[in-house]
Every structure is written in structure tokens, then in C-alpha cells.
Coordinates of C-alpha atoms in Angstrom, one line a residue:
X76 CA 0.0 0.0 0.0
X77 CA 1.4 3.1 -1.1
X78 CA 1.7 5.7 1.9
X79 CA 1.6 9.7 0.8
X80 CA 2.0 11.5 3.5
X81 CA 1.1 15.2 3.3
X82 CA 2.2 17.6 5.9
X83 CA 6.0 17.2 5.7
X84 CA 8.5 20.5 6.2
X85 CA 11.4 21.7 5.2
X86 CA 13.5 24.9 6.0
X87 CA 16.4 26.5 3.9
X88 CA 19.4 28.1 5.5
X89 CA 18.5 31.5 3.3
X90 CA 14.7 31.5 5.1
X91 CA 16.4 30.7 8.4
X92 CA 18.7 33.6 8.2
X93 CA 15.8 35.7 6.7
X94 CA 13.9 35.2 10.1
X95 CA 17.2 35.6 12.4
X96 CA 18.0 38.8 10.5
X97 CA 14.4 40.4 11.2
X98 CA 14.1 39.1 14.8
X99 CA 11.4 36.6 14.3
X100 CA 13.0 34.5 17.4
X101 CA 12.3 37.3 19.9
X102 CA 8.7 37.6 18.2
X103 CA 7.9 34.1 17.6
X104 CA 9.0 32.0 20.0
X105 CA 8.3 29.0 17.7
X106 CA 11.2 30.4 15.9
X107 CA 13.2 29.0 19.0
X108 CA 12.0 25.3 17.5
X109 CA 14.2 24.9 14.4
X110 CA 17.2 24.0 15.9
X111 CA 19.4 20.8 16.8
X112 CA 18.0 17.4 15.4
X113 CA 14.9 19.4 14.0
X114 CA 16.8 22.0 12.6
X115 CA 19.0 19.5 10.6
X116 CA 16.1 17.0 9.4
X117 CA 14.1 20.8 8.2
X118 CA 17.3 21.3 5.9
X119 CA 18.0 17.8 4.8
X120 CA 16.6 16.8 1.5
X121 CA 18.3 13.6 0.8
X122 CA 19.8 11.1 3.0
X123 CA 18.8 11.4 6.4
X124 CA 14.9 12.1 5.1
X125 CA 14.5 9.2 3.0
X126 CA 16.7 6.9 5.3
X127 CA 13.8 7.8 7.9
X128 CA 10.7 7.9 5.1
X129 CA 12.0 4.1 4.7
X130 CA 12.2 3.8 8.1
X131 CA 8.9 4.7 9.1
X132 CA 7.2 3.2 6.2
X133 CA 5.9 6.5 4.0
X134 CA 6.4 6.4 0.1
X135 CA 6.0 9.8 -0.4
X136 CA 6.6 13.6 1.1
X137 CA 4.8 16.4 -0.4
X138 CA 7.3 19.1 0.9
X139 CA 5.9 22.6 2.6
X140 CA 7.7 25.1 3.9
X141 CA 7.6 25.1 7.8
X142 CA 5.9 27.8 10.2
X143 CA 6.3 31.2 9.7
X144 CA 6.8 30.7 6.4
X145 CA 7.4 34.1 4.4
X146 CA 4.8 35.8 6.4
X147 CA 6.4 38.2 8.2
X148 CA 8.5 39.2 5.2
X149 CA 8.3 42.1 2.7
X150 CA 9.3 42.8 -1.3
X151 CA 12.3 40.7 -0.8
X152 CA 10.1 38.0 -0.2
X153 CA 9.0 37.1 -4.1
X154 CA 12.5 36.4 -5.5
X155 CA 12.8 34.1 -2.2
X156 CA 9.8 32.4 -2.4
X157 CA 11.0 31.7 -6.1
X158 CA 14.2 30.5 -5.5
X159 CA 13.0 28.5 -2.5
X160 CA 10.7 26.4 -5.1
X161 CA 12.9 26.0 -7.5
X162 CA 15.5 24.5 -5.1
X163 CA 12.7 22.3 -4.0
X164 CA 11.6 21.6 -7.9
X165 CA 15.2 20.3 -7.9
X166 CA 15.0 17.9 -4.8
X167 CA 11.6 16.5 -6.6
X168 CA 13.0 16.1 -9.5
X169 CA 16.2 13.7 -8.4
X170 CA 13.5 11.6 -6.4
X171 CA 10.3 11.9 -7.8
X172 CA 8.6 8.7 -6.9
X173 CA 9.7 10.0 -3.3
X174 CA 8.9 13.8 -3.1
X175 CA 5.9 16.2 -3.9
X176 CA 5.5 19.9 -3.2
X177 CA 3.8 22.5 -1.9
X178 CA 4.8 26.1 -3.1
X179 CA 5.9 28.7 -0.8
X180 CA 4.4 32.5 -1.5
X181 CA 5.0 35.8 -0.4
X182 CA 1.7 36.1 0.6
X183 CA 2.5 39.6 2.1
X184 CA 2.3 39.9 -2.2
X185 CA -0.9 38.5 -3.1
X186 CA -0.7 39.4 -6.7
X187 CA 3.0 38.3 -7.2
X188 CA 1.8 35.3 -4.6
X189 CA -0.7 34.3 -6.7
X190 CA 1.6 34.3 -10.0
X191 CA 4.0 32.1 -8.3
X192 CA 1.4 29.4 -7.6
X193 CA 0.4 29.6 -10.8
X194 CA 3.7 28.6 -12.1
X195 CA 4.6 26.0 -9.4
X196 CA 1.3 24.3 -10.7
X197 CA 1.9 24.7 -14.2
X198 CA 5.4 25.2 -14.6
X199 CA 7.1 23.1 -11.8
X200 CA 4.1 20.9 -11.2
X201 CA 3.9 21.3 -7.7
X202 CA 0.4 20.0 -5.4
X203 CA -0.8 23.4 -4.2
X204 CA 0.2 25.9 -1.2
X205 CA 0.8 26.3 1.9
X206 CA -0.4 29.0 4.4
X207 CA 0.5 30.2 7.8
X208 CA -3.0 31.7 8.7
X209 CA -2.1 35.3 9.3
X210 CA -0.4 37.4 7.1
X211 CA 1.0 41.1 9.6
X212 CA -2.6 41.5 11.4
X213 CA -4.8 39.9 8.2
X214 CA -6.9 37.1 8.9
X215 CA -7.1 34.6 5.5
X216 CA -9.9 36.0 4.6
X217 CA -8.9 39.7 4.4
X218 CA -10.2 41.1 1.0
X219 CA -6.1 41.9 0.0
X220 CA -5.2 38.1 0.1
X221 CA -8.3 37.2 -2.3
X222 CA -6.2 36.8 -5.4
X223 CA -3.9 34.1 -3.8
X224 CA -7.5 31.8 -2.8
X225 CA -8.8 32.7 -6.1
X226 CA -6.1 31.5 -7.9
X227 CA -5.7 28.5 -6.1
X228 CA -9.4 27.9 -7.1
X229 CA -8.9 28.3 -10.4
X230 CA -6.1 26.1 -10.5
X231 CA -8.3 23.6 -9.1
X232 CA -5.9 22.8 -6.4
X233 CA -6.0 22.4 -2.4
X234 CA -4.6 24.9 0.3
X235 CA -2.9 23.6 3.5
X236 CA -4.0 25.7 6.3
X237 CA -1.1 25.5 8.5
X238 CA -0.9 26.4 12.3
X239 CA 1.2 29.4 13.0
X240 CA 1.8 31.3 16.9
X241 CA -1.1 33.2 18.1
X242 CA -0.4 37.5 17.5
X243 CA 1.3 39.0 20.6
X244 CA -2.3 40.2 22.2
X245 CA -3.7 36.1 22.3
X246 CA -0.4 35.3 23.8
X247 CA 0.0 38.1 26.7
X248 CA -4.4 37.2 27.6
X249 CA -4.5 33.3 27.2
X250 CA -1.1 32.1 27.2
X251 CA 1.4 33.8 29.7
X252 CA 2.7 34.2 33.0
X253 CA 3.3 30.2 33.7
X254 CA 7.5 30.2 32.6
X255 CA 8.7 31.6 29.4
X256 CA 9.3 27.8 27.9
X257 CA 5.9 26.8 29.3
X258 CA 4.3 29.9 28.0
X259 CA 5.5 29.3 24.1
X260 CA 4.7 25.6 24.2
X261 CA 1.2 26.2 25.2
X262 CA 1.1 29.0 22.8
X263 CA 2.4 27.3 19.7
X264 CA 2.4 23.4 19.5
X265 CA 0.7 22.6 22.9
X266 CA -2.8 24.5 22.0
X267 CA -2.2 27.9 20.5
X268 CA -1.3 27.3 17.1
X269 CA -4.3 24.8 16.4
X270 CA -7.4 27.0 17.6
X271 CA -5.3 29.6 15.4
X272 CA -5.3 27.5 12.0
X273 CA -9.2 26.4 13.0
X274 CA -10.4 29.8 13.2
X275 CA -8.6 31.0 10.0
X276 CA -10.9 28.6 8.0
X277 CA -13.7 29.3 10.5
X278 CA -13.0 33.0 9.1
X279 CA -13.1 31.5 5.5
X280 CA -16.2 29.9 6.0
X281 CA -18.2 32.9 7.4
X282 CA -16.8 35.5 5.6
X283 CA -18.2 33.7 2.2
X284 CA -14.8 32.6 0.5
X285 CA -16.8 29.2 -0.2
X286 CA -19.9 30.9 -1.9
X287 CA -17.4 32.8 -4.2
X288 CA -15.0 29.9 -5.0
X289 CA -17.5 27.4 -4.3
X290 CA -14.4 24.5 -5.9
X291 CA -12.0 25.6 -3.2
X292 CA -10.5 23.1 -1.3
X293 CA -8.9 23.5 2.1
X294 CA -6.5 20.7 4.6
X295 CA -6.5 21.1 7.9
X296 CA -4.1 19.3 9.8
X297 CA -4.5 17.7 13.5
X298 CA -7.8 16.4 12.8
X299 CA -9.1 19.2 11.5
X300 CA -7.6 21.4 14.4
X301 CA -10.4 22.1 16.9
X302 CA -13.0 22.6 14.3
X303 CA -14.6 19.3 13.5
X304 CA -15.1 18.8 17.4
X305 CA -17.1 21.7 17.7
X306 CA -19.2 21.3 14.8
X307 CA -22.2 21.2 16.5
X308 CA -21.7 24.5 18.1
X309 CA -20.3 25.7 15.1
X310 CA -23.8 25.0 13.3
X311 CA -25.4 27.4 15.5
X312 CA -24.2 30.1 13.6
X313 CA -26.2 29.2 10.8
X314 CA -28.9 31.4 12.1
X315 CA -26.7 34.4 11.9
X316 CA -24.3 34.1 9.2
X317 CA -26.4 34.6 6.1
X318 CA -24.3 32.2 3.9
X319 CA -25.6 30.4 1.2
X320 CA -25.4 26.9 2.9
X321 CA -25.5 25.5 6.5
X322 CA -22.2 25.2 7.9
X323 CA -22.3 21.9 8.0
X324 CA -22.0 21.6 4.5
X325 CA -19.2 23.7 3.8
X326 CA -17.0 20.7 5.9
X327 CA -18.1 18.3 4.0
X328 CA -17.7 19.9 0.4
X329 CA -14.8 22.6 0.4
X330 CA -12.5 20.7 3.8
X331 CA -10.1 18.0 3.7
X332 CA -8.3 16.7 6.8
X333 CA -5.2 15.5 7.8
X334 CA -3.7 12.9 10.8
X335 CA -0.4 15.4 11.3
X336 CA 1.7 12.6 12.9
X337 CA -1.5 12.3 15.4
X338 CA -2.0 8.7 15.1
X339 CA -5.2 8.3 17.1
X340 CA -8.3 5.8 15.8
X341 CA -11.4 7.6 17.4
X342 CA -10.1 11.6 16.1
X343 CA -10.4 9.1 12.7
X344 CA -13.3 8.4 13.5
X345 CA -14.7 11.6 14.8
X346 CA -13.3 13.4 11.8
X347 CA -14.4 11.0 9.1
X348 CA -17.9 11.4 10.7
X349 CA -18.3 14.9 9.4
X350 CA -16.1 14.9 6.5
X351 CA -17.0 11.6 5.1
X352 CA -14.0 9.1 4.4
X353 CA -13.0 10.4 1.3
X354 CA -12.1 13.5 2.8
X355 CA -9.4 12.4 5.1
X356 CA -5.5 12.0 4.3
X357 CA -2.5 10.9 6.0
X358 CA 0.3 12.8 7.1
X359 CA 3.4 12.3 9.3
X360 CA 4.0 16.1 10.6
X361 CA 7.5 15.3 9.7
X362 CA 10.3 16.5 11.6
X363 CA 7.9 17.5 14.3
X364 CA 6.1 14.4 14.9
X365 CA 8.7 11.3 13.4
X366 CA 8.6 7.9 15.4
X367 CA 10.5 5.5 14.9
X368 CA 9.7 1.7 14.3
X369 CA 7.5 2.0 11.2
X370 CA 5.1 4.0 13.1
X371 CA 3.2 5.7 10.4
X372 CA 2.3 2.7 8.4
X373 CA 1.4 0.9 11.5
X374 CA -1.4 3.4 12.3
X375 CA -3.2 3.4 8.5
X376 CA -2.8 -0.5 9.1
X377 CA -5.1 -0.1 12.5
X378 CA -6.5 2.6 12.4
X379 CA -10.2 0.9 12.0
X380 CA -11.0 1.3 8.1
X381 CA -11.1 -1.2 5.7
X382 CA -8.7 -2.6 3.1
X383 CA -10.8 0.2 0.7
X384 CA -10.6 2.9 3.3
X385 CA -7.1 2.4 4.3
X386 CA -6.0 2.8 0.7
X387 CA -7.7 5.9 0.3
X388 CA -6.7 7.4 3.6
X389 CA -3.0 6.1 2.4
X390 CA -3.0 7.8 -0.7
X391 CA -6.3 7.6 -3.2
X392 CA -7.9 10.3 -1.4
X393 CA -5.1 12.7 -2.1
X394 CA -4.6 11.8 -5.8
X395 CA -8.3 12.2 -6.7
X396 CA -7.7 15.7 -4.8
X397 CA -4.8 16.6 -6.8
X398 CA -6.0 15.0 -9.6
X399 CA -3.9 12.1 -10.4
X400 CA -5.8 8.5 -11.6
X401 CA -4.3 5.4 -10.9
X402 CA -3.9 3.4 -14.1

């Protein structure tokens, strides 16, 4: 069974020095994360990565730039994004039955962002994007960062919502005053970044991105981070939010959702309720979430679906997405 998993990262040195030179460490303390082991499996493209791919049983990486990404960057930002997928073009194309990609953006561009996804798609023939939620103090579904869904839409390919650290405010209210370590670990990977990713798509939702790009597909990672367990609250909103369909609907026709290394059968289960089967993909979370001792095909081998469902949660699922038939 082939395994494709979906929400793998990378880093270059140029981005990393890029964040170091405009103090995202002292801003973001998830900055602080891509260091040691992590920092060297983010950079490693070859040997160590597929050593550990074989390792753990998973086929295939479709490659995104981790959290931040280019969103706290300026103008310099579109030749970076450029090279940055290029260089990435290159490590798919000297392992191609082994890597994918996402592009990376300068989404603080949205016309140049949206230009550049159109030629990773065309040109380099990469999967979709990746987004860090915000971009400076705009939610996703600020009118300036239209053109980058819109092209996506058009190009008929998916978004990964990614989780990125809460804005300064959320952190000083709801996540502070514990220990400084304890205070960025509950802010980022602990519980911060996922009700951050959720209510970006929330935002999407409500603010009518679905009932203008109706096609638009959108991954969440984590099991749909927060949102599919609150779908029942969520439906309340139904009778104020003046959208062309019940919330509800919008999960099960425009949202795709991904394990991200969580390997738990009942959040399958939970999540596949909602978003039907053929809606849910696998994914390793790799640096962040790597086990060793075959780990990630174990779980798609338990994790409660049948021989059908286990093949489309391995990988059918995601090429009927982005549009690949088996022959």
C-alpha cells in the first residue's frame, strides 16, 4: 500500500537567516523550534529524510515550507519564495517517486503570490500551497489576500491551512505568566497554534470565501484542528451568518483533513464522521512528529477502516484531490 504523506516540512538556511536577520526569534517563540535534530532533518533533503521515510514506512513527502513561512517578510520576499521552489523543484526532480510539493508565497504579495502558484502548478508541477494563517494583522480571509484563494481555485488545487503562533495580544491574555518555555509551548504546539489554523478557516467559512470559490479546497491538519469537534456549536451560527449553505455543508464539500503525525483511531473516527471518508488523508507532521519503528504505516494498518478505506486514507484520497488516476 502506497503511503503519501502530506504535511512534511522543510526549512532552507537562506529563510532561516531571513527570520534571524528580522528578529522573528524574539517575536515568535516558535522560531526557537528549528534548531538541533529538528533543525537538521528541516534542511536535509536527501539522505537522512528518505533513510527515515524508509524507516517509518511512507512512500512519499509532499514538501511545505515550515511555520512562519514568508509571512512576516516584505518585497524581498517574491525572488525568495521563487528560489526557494525552485530549489525544491530540484530535490523533486532527483526523487520523484519520493517527493511532492507545496509552493511557498509571499503572501504579504498576493498578486505576485498568486503568480508564483500559478507557475509551481503549471510550470514546476507542484500539489498546491501552503499558508500560515495570518499574514501582519490579516486574517485569511482579508479582501487583499483574495487573489492568492482565487487563484488556487482556479487552478483547481488544495490549500494547507497550516498552524502558526497566536499575535502578541492572544499570547499576553490566554497564554502567559506560567515560565517563558511553558508559555511558548502552550502558545504554539501545545494549544495555541491549532485554535489559530481552525479559526482562519472558520474566518473562511463565514466571511463567504466558499460561496465565491464554491471548488476551493482547504486541509487542515491535526484532525481538523479544533474545528470538526465543535461542529455542532459551530452549526449554530447558521442562524446568523447569512451564507448560502448551513455550515455543516461547507465541511463536508470545500475541507479535507489531515492525521499530522497524530496517530489516534477515534479523532479518525470523529473526523471521518463529518467529513465523510473520502475527505481524510494521512500525514506524518514530519520533523515535528517522526517515530520511529515503522510507526506511520502501523497506524493506516489499525486505524479501524477497511482494506478500501485504508487505501484511500494512504493515498487515493489525495490523488483524486490533486488529480492524479491510478492506471
Amino acid at each position: 500500500m502506497r503511503l503519501i504523506a502530506i504535511e512534511e516540512h522543510f526549512l532552507t538556511r537562506e529563510i532561516h537567516a531571513r527570520w534571524m536577520a528580522l528578529g522573528l526569534d524574539a517575536i515568535d517563540p516558535s522560531v526557537a523550534l528549528h534548531s538541533g535534530v529538528i533543525e537538521r532533518r528541516l534542511l536535509d533533503l536527501a539522505g537522512e529524510r528518505l533513510a527515515l521515510m524508509d524507516e517509518s514506512g511512507v512512500d512519499v513527502q509532499v514538501l511545505s515550507l515550515t511555520t512562519p513561512a514568508l509571512h512576516d517578510l516584505g518585497l524581498e520576499s517574491v525572488d525568495l519564495a521563487r528560489r526557494t521552489n525552485d530549489g525544491v523543484a530540484e530535490a523533486v526532480a532527483r526523487h520523484p517517486d519520493r517527493f511532492q510539493a507545496f509552493a511557498t508565497l509571499p503572501v504579504a504579495q498576493p498578486d505576485a503570490a498568486a503568480e508564483e502558484l500559478e507557475r509551481c502548478v503549471g510550470t514546476l508541477g507542484f500539489k498546491g500551497t501552503m499558508l500560515s494563517g495570518r499574514v501582519g494583522t490579516r486574517n485569511l480571509d482579508h479582501p487583499d489576500l483574495a487573489p492568492i484563494l482565487a487563484s488556487a481555485a482556479a487552478l483547481g488545487v488544495p490549500i494547507l491551512l497550516h498552524p502558526r503562533m497566536p499575535p502578541a495580544g492572544v499570547r499576553e491574555a490566554y497564554y502567559s505568566g506560567l515560565a517563558p518555555q511553558l508559555d511558548a509551548a502552550l502558545a504554539s504546539f501545545g494549544l495555541g497554534w491549532h485554535y489559530d489554523a481552525g479559526i482562519q478557516f472558520v474566518r473562511l467559512v463565514l466571511s463567504g470565501t466558499f460561496d465565491r470559490l464554491p471548488g476551493l479546497q482547504v486541509i487542515l491538519g491535526h484532525w481538523g484542528e479544533m474545528v470538526l469537534f465543535y461542529a455542532e456549536r459551530l452549526a449554530a451560527l447558521d442562524r446568523v451568518a447569512g451564507l448560502a449553505r448551513p455550515v455543516a455543508d461547507y465541511l463536508r464539500r470545500n475541507l479535507y483533513v489531515t492525521a499530522s503525525g497524530m496517530g489516534l483511531p477515534h479523532y479518525l473516527e470523529r473526523a471521518a464522521g463529518y467529513v465523510g471518508t473520502d475527505r481524510l488523508l494521512f500525514s506524518q507532521d514530519y520533523p515535528y512528529q517522526y517515530r520511529p519503528g515503522t510507526d506511520a504505516r502501523r497506524f493506516v494498518e489499525r486505524c479501524g477502516l477497511d482494506d478500501a478505506g485504508q487505501a484511500a486514507f494512504a493515498h487515493g484520497n489525495w490523488e483524486r484531490l490533486t488529480g492524479k488516476r491510478e492506471g
